[in-house]
Coordinates of C-alpha atoms and ligand atoms in Angstrom, one line a residue:
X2 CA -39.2 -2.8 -29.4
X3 CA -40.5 -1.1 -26.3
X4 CA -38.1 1.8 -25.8
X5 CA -39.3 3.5 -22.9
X6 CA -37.3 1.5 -20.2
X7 CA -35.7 4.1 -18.1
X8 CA -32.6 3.6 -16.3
X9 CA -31.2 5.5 -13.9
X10 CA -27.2 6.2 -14.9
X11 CA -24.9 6.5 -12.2
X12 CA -22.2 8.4 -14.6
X13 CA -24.5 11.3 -15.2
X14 CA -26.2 11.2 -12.0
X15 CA -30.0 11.0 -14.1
X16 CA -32.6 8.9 -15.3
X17 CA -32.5 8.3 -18.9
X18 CA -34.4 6.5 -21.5
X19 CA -32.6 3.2 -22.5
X20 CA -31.7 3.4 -25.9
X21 CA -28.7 0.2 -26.9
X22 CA -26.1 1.2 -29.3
X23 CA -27.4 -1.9 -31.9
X24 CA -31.1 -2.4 -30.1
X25 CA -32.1 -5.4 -30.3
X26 CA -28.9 -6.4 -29.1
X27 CA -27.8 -4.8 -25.5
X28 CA -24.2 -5.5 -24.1
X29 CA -24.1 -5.9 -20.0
X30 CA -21.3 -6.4 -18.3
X31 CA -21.0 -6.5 -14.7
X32 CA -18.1 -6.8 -12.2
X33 CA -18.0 -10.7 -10.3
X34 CA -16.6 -12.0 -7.4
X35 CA -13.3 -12.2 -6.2
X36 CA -13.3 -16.2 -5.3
X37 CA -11.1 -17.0 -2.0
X38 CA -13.9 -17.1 0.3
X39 CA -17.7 -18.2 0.5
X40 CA -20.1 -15.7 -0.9
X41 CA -22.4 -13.8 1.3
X42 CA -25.2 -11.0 1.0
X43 CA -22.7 -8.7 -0.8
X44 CA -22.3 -11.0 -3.5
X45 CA -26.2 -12.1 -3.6
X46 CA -27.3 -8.4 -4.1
X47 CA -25.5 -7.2 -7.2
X48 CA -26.2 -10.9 -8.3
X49 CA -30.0 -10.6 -7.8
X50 CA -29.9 -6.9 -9.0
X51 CA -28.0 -7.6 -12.5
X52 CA -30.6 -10.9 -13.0
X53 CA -33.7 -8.2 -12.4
X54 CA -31.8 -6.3 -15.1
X55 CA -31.3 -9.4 -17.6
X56 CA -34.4 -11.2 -16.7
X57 CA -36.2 -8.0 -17.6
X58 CA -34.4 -6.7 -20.7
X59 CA -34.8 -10.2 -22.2
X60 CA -38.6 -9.7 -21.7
X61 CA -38.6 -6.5 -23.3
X62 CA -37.2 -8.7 -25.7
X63 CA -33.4 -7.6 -26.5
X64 CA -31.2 -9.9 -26.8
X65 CA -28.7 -9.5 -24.3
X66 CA -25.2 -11.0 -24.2
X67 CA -24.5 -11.0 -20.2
X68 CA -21.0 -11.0 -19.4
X69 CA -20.1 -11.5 -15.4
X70 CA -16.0 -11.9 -14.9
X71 CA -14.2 -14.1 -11.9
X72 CA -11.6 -11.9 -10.4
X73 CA -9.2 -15.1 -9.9
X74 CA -5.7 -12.7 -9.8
X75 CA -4.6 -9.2 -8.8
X76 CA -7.0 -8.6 -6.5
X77 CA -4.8 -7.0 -3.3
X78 CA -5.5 -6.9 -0.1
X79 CA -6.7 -3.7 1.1
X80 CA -7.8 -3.0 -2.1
X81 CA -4.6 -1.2 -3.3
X82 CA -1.6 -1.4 -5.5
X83 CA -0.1 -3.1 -2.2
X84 CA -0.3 -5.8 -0.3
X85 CA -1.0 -9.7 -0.6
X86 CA -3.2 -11.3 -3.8
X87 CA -6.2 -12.3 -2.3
X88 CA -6.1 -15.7 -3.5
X89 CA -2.7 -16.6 -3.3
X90 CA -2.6 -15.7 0.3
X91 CA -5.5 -18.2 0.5
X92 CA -3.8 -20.9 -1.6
X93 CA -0.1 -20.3 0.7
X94 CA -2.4 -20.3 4.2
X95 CA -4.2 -23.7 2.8
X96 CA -1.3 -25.4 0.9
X97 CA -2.9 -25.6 -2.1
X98 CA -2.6 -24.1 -5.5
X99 CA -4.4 -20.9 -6.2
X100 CA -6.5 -22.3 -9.1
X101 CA -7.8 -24.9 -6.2
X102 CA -9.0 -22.5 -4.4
X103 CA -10.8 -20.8 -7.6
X104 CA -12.0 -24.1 -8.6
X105 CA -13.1 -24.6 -5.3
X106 CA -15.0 -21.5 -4.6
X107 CA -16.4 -20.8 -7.6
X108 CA -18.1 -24.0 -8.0
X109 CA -20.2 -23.0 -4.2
X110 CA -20.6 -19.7 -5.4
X111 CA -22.6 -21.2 -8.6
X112 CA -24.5 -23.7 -6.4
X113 CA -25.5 -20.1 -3.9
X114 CA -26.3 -18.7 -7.3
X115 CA -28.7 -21.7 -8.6
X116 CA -30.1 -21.5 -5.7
X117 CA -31.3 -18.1 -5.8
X118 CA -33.0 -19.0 -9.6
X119 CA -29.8 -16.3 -10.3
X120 CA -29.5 -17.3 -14.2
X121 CA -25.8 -17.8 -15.3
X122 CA -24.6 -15.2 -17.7
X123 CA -23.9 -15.6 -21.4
X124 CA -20.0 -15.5 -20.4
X125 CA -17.8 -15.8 -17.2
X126 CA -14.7 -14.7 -17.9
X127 CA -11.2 -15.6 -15.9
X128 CA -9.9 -12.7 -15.5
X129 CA -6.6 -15.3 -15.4
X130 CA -7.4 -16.4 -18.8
X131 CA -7.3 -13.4 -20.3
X132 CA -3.6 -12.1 -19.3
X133 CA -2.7 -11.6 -23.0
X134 CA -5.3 -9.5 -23.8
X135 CA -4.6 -7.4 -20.1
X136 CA -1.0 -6.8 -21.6
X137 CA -2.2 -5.7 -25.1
X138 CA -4.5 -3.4 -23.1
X139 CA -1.5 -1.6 -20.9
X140 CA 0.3 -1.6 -24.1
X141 CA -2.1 0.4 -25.9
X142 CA -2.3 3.1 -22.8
X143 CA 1.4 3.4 -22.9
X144 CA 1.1 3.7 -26.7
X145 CA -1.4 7.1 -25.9
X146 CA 0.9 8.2 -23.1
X147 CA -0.8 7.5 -20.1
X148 CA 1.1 5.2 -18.2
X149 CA 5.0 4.6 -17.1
X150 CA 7.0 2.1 -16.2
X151 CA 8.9 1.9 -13.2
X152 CA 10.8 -0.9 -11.8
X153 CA 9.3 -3.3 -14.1
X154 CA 6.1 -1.9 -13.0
X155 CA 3.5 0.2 -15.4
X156 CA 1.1 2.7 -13.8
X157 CA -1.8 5.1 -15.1
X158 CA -0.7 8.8 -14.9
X159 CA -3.7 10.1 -13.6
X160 CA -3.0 13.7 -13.7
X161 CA -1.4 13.5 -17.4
X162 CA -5.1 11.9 -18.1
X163 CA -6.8 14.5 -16.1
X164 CA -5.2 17.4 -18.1
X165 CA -7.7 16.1 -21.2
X166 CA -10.5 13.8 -19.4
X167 CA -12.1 14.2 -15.7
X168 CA -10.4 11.4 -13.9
X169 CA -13.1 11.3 -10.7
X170 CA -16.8 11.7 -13.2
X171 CA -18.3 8.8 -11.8
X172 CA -17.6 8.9 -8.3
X173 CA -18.3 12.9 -8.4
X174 CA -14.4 13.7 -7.5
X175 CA -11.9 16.1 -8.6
X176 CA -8.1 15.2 -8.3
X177 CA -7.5 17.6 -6.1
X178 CA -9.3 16.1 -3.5
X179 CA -8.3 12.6 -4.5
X180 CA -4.5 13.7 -4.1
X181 CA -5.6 14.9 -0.4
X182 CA -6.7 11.9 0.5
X183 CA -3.7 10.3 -0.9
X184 CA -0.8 12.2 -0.3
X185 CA 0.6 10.3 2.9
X186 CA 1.8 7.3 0.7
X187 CA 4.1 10.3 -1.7
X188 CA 7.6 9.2 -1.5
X189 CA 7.1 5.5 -0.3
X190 CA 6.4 4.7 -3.7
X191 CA 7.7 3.9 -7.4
X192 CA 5.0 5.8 -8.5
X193 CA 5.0 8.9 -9.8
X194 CA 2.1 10.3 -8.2
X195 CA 0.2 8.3 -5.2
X196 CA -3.0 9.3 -7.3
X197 CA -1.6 6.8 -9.6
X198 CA -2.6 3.1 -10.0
X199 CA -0.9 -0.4 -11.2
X200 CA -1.8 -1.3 -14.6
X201 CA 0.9 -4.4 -14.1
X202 CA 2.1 -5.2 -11.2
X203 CA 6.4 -6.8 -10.8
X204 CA 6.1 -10.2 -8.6
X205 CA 7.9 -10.1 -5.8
X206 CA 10.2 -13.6 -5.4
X207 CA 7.3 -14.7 -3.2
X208 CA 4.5 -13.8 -5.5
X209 CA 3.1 -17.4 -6.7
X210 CA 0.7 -15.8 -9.4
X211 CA 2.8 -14.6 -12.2
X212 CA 2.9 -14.4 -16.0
X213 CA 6.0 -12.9 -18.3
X214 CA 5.2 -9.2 -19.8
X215 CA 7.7 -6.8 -21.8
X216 CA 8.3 -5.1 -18.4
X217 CA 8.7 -7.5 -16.1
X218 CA 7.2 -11.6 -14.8
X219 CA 4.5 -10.2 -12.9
X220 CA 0.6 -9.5 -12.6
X221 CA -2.4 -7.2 -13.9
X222 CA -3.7 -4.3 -11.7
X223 CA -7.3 -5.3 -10.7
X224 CA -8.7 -2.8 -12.8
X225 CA -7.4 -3.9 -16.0
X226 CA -9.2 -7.3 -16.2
X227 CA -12.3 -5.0 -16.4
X228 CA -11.5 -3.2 -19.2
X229 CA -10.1 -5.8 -21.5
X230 CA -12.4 -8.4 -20.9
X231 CA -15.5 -6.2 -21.1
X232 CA -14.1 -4.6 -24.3
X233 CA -13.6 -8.0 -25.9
X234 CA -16.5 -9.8 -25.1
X235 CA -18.8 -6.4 -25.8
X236 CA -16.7 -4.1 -28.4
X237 CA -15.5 -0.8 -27.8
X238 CA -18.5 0.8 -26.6
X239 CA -21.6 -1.3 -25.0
X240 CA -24.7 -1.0 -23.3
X241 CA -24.6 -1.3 -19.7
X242 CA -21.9 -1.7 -16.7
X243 CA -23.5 -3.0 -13.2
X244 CA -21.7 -3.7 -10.0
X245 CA -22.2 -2.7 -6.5
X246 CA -21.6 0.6 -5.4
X247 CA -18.7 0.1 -3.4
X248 CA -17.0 -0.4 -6.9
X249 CA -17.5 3.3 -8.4
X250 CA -14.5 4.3 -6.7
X251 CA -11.9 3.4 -7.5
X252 CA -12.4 0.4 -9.4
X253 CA -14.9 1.6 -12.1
X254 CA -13.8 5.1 -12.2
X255 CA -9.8 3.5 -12.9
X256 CA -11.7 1.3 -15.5
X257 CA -13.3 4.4 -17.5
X258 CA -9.7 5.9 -17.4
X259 CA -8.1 3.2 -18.7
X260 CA -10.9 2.7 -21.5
X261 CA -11.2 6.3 -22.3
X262 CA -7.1 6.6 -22.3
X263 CA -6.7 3.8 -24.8
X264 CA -9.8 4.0 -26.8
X265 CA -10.2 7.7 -26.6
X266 CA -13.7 7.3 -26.3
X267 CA -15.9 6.7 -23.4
X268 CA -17.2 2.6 -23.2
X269 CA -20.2 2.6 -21.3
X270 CA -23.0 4.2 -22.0
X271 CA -25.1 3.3 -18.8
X272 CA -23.3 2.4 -15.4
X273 CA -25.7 1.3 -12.7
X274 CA -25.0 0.4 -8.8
X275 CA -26.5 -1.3 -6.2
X276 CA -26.5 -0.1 -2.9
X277 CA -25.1 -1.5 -0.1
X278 CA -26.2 -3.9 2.6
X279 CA -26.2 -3.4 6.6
X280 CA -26.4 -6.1 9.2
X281 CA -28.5 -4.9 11.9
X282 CA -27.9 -0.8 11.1
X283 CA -24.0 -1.8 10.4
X284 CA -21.8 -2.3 8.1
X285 CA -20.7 -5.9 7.5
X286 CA -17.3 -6.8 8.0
X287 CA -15.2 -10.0 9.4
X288 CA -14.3 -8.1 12.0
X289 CA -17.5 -6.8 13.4
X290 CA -18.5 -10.9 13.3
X291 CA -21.7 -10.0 11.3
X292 CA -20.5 -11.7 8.2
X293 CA -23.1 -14.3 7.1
X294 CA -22.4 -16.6 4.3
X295 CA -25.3 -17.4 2.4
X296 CA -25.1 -20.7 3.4
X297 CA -25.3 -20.2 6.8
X298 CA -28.2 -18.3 5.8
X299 CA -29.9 -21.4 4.3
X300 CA -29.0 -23.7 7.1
X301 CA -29.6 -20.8 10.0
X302 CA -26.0 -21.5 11.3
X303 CA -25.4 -18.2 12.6
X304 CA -25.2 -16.8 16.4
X305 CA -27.1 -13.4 14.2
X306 CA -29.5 -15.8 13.4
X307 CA -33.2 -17.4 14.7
X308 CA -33.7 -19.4 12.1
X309 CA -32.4 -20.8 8.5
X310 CA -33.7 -18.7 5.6
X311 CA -35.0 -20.8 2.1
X312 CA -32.9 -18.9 -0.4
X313 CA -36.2 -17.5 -2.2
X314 CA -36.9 -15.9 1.2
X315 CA -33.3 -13.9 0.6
X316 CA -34.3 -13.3 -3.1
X317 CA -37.7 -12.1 -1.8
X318 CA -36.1 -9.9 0.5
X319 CA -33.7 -8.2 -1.6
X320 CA -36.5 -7.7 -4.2
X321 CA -38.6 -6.0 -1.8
X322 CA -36.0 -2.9 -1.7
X323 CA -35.4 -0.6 -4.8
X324 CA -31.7 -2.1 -5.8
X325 CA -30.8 1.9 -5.0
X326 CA -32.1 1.8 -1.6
X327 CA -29.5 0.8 1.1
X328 CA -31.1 -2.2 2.7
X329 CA -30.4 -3.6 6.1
X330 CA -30.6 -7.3 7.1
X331 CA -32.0 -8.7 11.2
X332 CA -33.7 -12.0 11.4
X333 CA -37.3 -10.1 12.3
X334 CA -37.1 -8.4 8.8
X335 CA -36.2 -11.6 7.1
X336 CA -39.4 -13.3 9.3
X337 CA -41.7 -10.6 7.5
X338 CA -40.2 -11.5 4.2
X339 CA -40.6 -15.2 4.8
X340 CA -44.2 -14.5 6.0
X341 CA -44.9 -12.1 2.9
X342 CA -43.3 -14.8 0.2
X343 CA -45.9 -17.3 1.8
X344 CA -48.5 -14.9 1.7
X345 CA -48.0 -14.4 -2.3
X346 CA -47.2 -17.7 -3.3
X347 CA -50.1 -19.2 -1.4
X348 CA -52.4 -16.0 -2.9
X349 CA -50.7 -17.3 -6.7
X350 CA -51.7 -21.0 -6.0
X351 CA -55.3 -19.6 -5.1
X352 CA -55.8 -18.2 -8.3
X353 CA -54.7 -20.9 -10.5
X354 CA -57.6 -22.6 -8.6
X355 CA -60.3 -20.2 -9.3
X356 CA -62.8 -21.3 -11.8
X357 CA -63.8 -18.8 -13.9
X358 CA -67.6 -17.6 -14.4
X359 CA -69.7 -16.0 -17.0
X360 CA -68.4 -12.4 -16.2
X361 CA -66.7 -10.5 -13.9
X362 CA -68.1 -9.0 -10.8
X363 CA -65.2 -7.5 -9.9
X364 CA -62.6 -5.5 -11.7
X365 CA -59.1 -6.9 -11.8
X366 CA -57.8 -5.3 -15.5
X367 CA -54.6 -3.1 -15.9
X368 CA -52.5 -4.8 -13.5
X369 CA -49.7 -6.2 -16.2
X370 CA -50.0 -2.4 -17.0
X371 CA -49.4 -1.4 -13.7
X372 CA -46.7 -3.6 -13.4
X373 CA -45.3 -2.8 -16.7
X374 CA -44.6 0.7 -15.4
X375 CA -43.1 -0.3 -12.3
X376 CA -40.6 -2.3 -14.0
X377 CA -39.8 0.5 -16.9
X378 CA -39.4 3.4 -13.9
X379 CA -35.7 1.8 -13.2
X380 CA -36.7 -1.5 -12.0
X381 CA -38.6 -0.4 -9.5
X382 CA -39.4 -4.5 -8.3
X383 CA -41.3 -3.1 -4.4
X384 CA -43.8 -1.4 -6.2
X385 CA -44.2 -4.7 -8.8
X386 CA -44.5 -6.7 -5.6
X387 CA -47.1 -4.1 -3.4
X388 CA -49.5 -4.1 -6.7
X389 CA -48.9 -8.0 -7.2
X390 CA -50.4 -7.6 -3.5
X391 CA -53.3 -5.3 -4.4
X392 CA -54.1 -7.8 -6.7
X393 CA -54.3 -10.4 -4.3
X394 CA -57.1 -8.5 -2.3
X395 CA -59.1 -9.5 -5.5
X396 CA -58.1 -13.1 -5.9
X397 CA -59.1 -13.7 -2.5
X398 CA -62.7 -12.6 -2.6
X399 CA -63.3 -14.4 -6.0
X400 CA -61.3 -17.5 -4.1
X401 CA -64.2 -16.9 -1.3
X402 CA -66.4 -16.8 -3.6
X403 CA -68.0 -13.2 -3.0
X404 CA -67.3 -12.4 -6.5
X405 CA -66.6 -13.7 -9.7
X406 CA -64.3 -13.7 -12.8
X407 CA -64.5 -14.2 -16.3
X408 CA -62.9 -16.2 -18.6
X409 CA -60.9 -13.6 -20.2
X410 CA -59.9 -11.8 -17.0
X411 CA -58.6 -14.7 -15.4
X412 CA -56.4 -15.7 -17.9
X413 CA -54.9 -12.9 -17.9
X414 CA -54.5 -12.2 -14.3
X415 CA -53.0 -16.1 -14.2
X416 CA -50.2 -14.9 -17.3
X417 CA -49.9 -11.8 -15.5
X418 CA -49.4 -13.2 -12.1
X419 CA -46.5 -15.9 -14.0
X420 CA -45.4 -13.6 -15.5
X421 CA -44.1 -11.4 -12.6
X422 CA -43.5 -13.9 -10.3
X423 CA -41.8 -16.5 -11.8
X424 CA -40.0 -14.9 -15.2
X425 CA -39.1 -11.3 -13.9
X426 CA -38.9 -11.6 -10.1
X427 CA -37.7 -15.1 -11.0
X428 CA -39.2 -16.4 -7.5
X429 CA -39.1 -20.6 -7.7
X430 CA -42.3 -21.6 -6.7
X431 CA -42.7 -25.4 -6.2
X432 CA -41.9 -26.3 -2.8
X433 CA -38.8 -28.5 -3.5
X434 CA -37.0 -25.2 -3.6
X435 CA -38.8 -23.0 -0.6
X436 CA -38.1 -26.4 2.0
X437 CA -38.6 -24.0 5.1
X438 CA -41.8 -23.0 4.1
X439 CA -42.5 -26.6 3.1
X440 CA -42.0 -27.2 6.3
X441 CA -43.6 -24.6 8.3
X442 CA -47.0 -25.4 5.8
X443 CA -46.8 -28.7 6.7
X444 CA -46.5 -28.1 10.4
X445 CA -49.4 -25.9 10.3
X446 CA -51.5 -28.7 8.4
X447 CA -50.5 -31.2 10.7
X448 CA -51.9 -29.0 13.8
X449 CA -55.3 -28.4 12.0
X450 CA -55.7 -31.9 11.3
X451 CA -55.1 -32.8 14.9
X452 CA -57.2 -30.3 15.8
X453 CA -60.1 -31.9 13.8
X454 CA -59.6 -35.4 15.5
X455 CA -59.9 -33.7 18.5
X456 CA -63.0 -32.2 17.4
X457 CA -64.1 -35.4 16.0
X458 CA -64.4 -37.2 19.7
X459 CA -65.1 -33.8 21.4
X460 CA -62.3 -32.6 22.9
X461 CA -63.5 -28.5 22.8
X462 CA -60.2 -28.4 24.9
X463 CA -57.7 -29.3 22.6
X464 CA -59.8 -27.4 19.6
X465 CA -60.2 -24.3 20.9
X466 CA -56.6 -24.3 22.0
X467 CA -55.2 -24.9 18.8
X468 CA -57.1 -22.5 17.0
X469 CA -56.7 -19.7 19.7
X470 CA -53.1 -20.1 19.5
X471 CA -53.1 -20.4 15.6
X472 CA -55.5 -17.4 15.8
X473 CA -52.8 -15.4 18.2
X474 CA -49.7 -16.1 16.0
X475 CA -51.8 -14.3 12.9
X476 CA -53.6 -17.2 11.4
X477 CA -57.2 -17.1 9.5
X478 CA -58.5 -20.8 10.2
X479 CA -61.9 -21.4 8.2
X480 CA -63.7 -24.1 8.7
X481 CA -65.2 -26.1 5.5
X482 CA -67.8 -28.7 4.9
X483 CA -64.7 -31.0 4.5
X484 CA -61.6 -30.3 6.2
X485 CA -60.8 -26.4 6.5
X486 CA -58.8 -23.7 4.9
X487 CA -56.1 -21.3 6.8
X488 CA -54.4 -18.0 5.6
X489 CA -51.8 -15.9 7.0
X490 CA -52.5 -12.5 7.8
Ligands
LIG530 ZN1 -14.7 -5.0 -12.4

């Protein structure tokens, strides 16, 4: 087992080697959508992230049992212990049941997800299916002492727990300034404390999401699903928790309390975050109107955008970043993508062309190595992608036929080239699944070839316009004995 993957841990703020509690089996478990709406580049980055993760771990070769949960209840508005259930508000504005609108958008979500080559997870948990095990889980933090009831509701006390853990680790708070930031809603509130949190929540007479408890008919806290499903689909302690980094606070630091409170013992060993994603330098929002589903991505149906986007141009795009780098989204820098993904699939279609020769003439070894490296430094998939690039400088002069390969050294550039591409990066190739740049290859093709029928009864007009224009837009047209051959720069 190659153990010298290193992670970067966003609880102790370092890079460490990644060692799994029972190697070769690693536990993941990362935080899902919330389904009452259609998902969009927040849900396709921790998506694509956590599949880099899996994709590559299985690789390494551990077996890894993937868990991603479906927050279908006690998801509030505003993300407190207040306001409307996300989905039920959904379900009352539509007419419809709340499991309707579950059903309903998590079977888009999936079809999003296929279409980024996102591979499902070992398990996808309801966090509605699992309100029995939510209740034993409160039970066992009021059986520690860290949560009351009040009015048929239970809360964590947060400062009772902060007197023997650090509530605030992950997210790099203290309580202090957590109660600051709080205070306002202090005598409003059955709680205690408005540091506190919901554990389970008392349904109002409205509520249309509600399950009987020893404290009241009501609902789990969003937190909890979390740390009872993770805990019973991993064990008590396991490998690795993802999620994006809005999450660390409060929902993942809430989720170590509630773990370390009834367990006594910390859960996760690694906890890793995605950064965020801007539309056009800002934040996106429904509000600011720069919320793009990932459909309307796919079919371009967006005032924000030029042009629809093949879902392996948003995979591309995404990879192209460091999953810690913020990343921000225009139609120009998804052009470049589009133009890059072309650029690399066309340069991976080259060399499983090339025929090989008696040796090499030019030195293409230690790329897998290089790659390797990349990968192991904390997924770092832009560097995977710029030597994939390099490599291409080579695969094009032996493609030319300036130099030549052997045998040996093309095979392995070819399984090196699959490798990264299609297992790790996980970027579909065939053209079924890229249709824009079907398209756009095609359209190209079909100007060359009138081009050449131009030619063919002389018509230096219509030739030389073609080709300038090509030429202007970043094209390299060769002409060959039969036909001709054209690159993008
Ligand atoms: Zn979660």
């Amino acid at each position: 087992m190659d153990d010298t993957l290193i992670i970067y841990n966003t609880l102790t703020r370092k890079k460490e080697v990644f060692k799994p509690i029972n190697s070769p089996y690693v536990g993941m478990y990362v935080c899902g959508p919330t389904v009452y709406g259609d998902a969009h580049l927040g849900h396709a980055r921790p998506a694509i992230t956590f599949d880099l993760v899996y994709r590559y771990l299985s690789h390494l070769g551990y077996k890894v049992r993937y868990v991603r949960n479906i927050t279908d209840v006690g998801h509030l508005e505003h993300d407190a212990d207040e306001g409307e259930d996300k989905i039920a508000k959904k379900a009352r504005i539509e007419q419809k049941e709340p499991m309707e609108i579950v059903q309903y958008y998590l079977n888009r979500y999936h079809k999003n997800m296929e279409a980024l080559n996102v591979l499902p997870p070992s398990i996808e948990p309801h966090a509605s299916g699992h309100i029995i095990e939510q209740i034993a889980f409160v039970q066992q933090i009021m059986d520690a002492g860290y949560a009351y009831e009040s009015e048929g509701s239970v809360y964590f006390d947060v400062e009772k727990y902060n007197k023997k853990y650090h509530y605030g680790k992950l997210s790099g708070r203290n309580i202090d300034d957590i109660l600051e930031s709080t205070r306002e809603l202090d005598g409003q509130s059955e709680k205690r404390r408005s540091v506190d949190f919901a554990l389970w929540k008392k349904a109002a007479p409205e509520h249309i999401m509600h399950w009987p408890s020893p404290w009241s008919e009501g609902f789990p806290g969003w937190h909890m699903e979390c740390s009872a499903m993770g805990t019973k689909y991993l064990g008590e302690e396991f490998d690795i928790h993802g999620g994006g980094m809005d999450l660390v606070f409060p929902h993942h630091e809430c989720e170590i309390a509630q773990s370390t409170a009834a367990l006594g013992k910390e859960t996760v060993h690694y906890w890793m975050h995605n950064n965020m994603i801007t539309i056009n330098g800002q934040k996106m929002g429904k509000s600011l109107g720069n919320f793009i589903t990932l459909d309307e991505f796919f079919t371009g149906n967006h005032p924000l955008l030029t042009q629809p986007f093949a879902p392996m141009t948003v995979r591309f795009f995404i990879l192209q970043a460091h999953y810690r780098s913020t990343v921000d989204f225009s139609s120009e820098a998804l052009q470049a993508s589009e133009k890059g993904l072309l650029r690399l699939l066309e340069g991976y279609e080259r060399l499983k062309n090339i025929q090989p020769a008696a040796q090499s003439t030019v030195d293409t070894k230690g790329l897998r190595q290089r790659c390797e490296e990349a990968m192991c430094d904390d997924l770092n998939s832009p560097i995977v992608i710029s030597h994939l690039f390099d490599a291409l400088k080579s695969v094009n002069i032996i493609s030319d036929g300036k130099a030549t390969i052997s045998k040996e050294d093309l095979s392995e550039l070819q399984s090196t080239f699959k490798l990264f591409i299609e297992d790790i990066l996980g970027l579909l190739t065939q053209r079924e699944d890229s249709s824009s740049l079907q398209a756009y290859k095609g359209a190209v093709d079909l100007l060359l070839n009138i081009r050449m029928e131009a030619k063919a009864r002389k018509d230096w007009e219509t030739s030389d316009k073609i080709r300038n224009q090509l030429t202007a837009l970043g094209f390299d047209i060769k002409d060959k004995k039969e036909g001709f051959e054209w690159n993008l720069n």
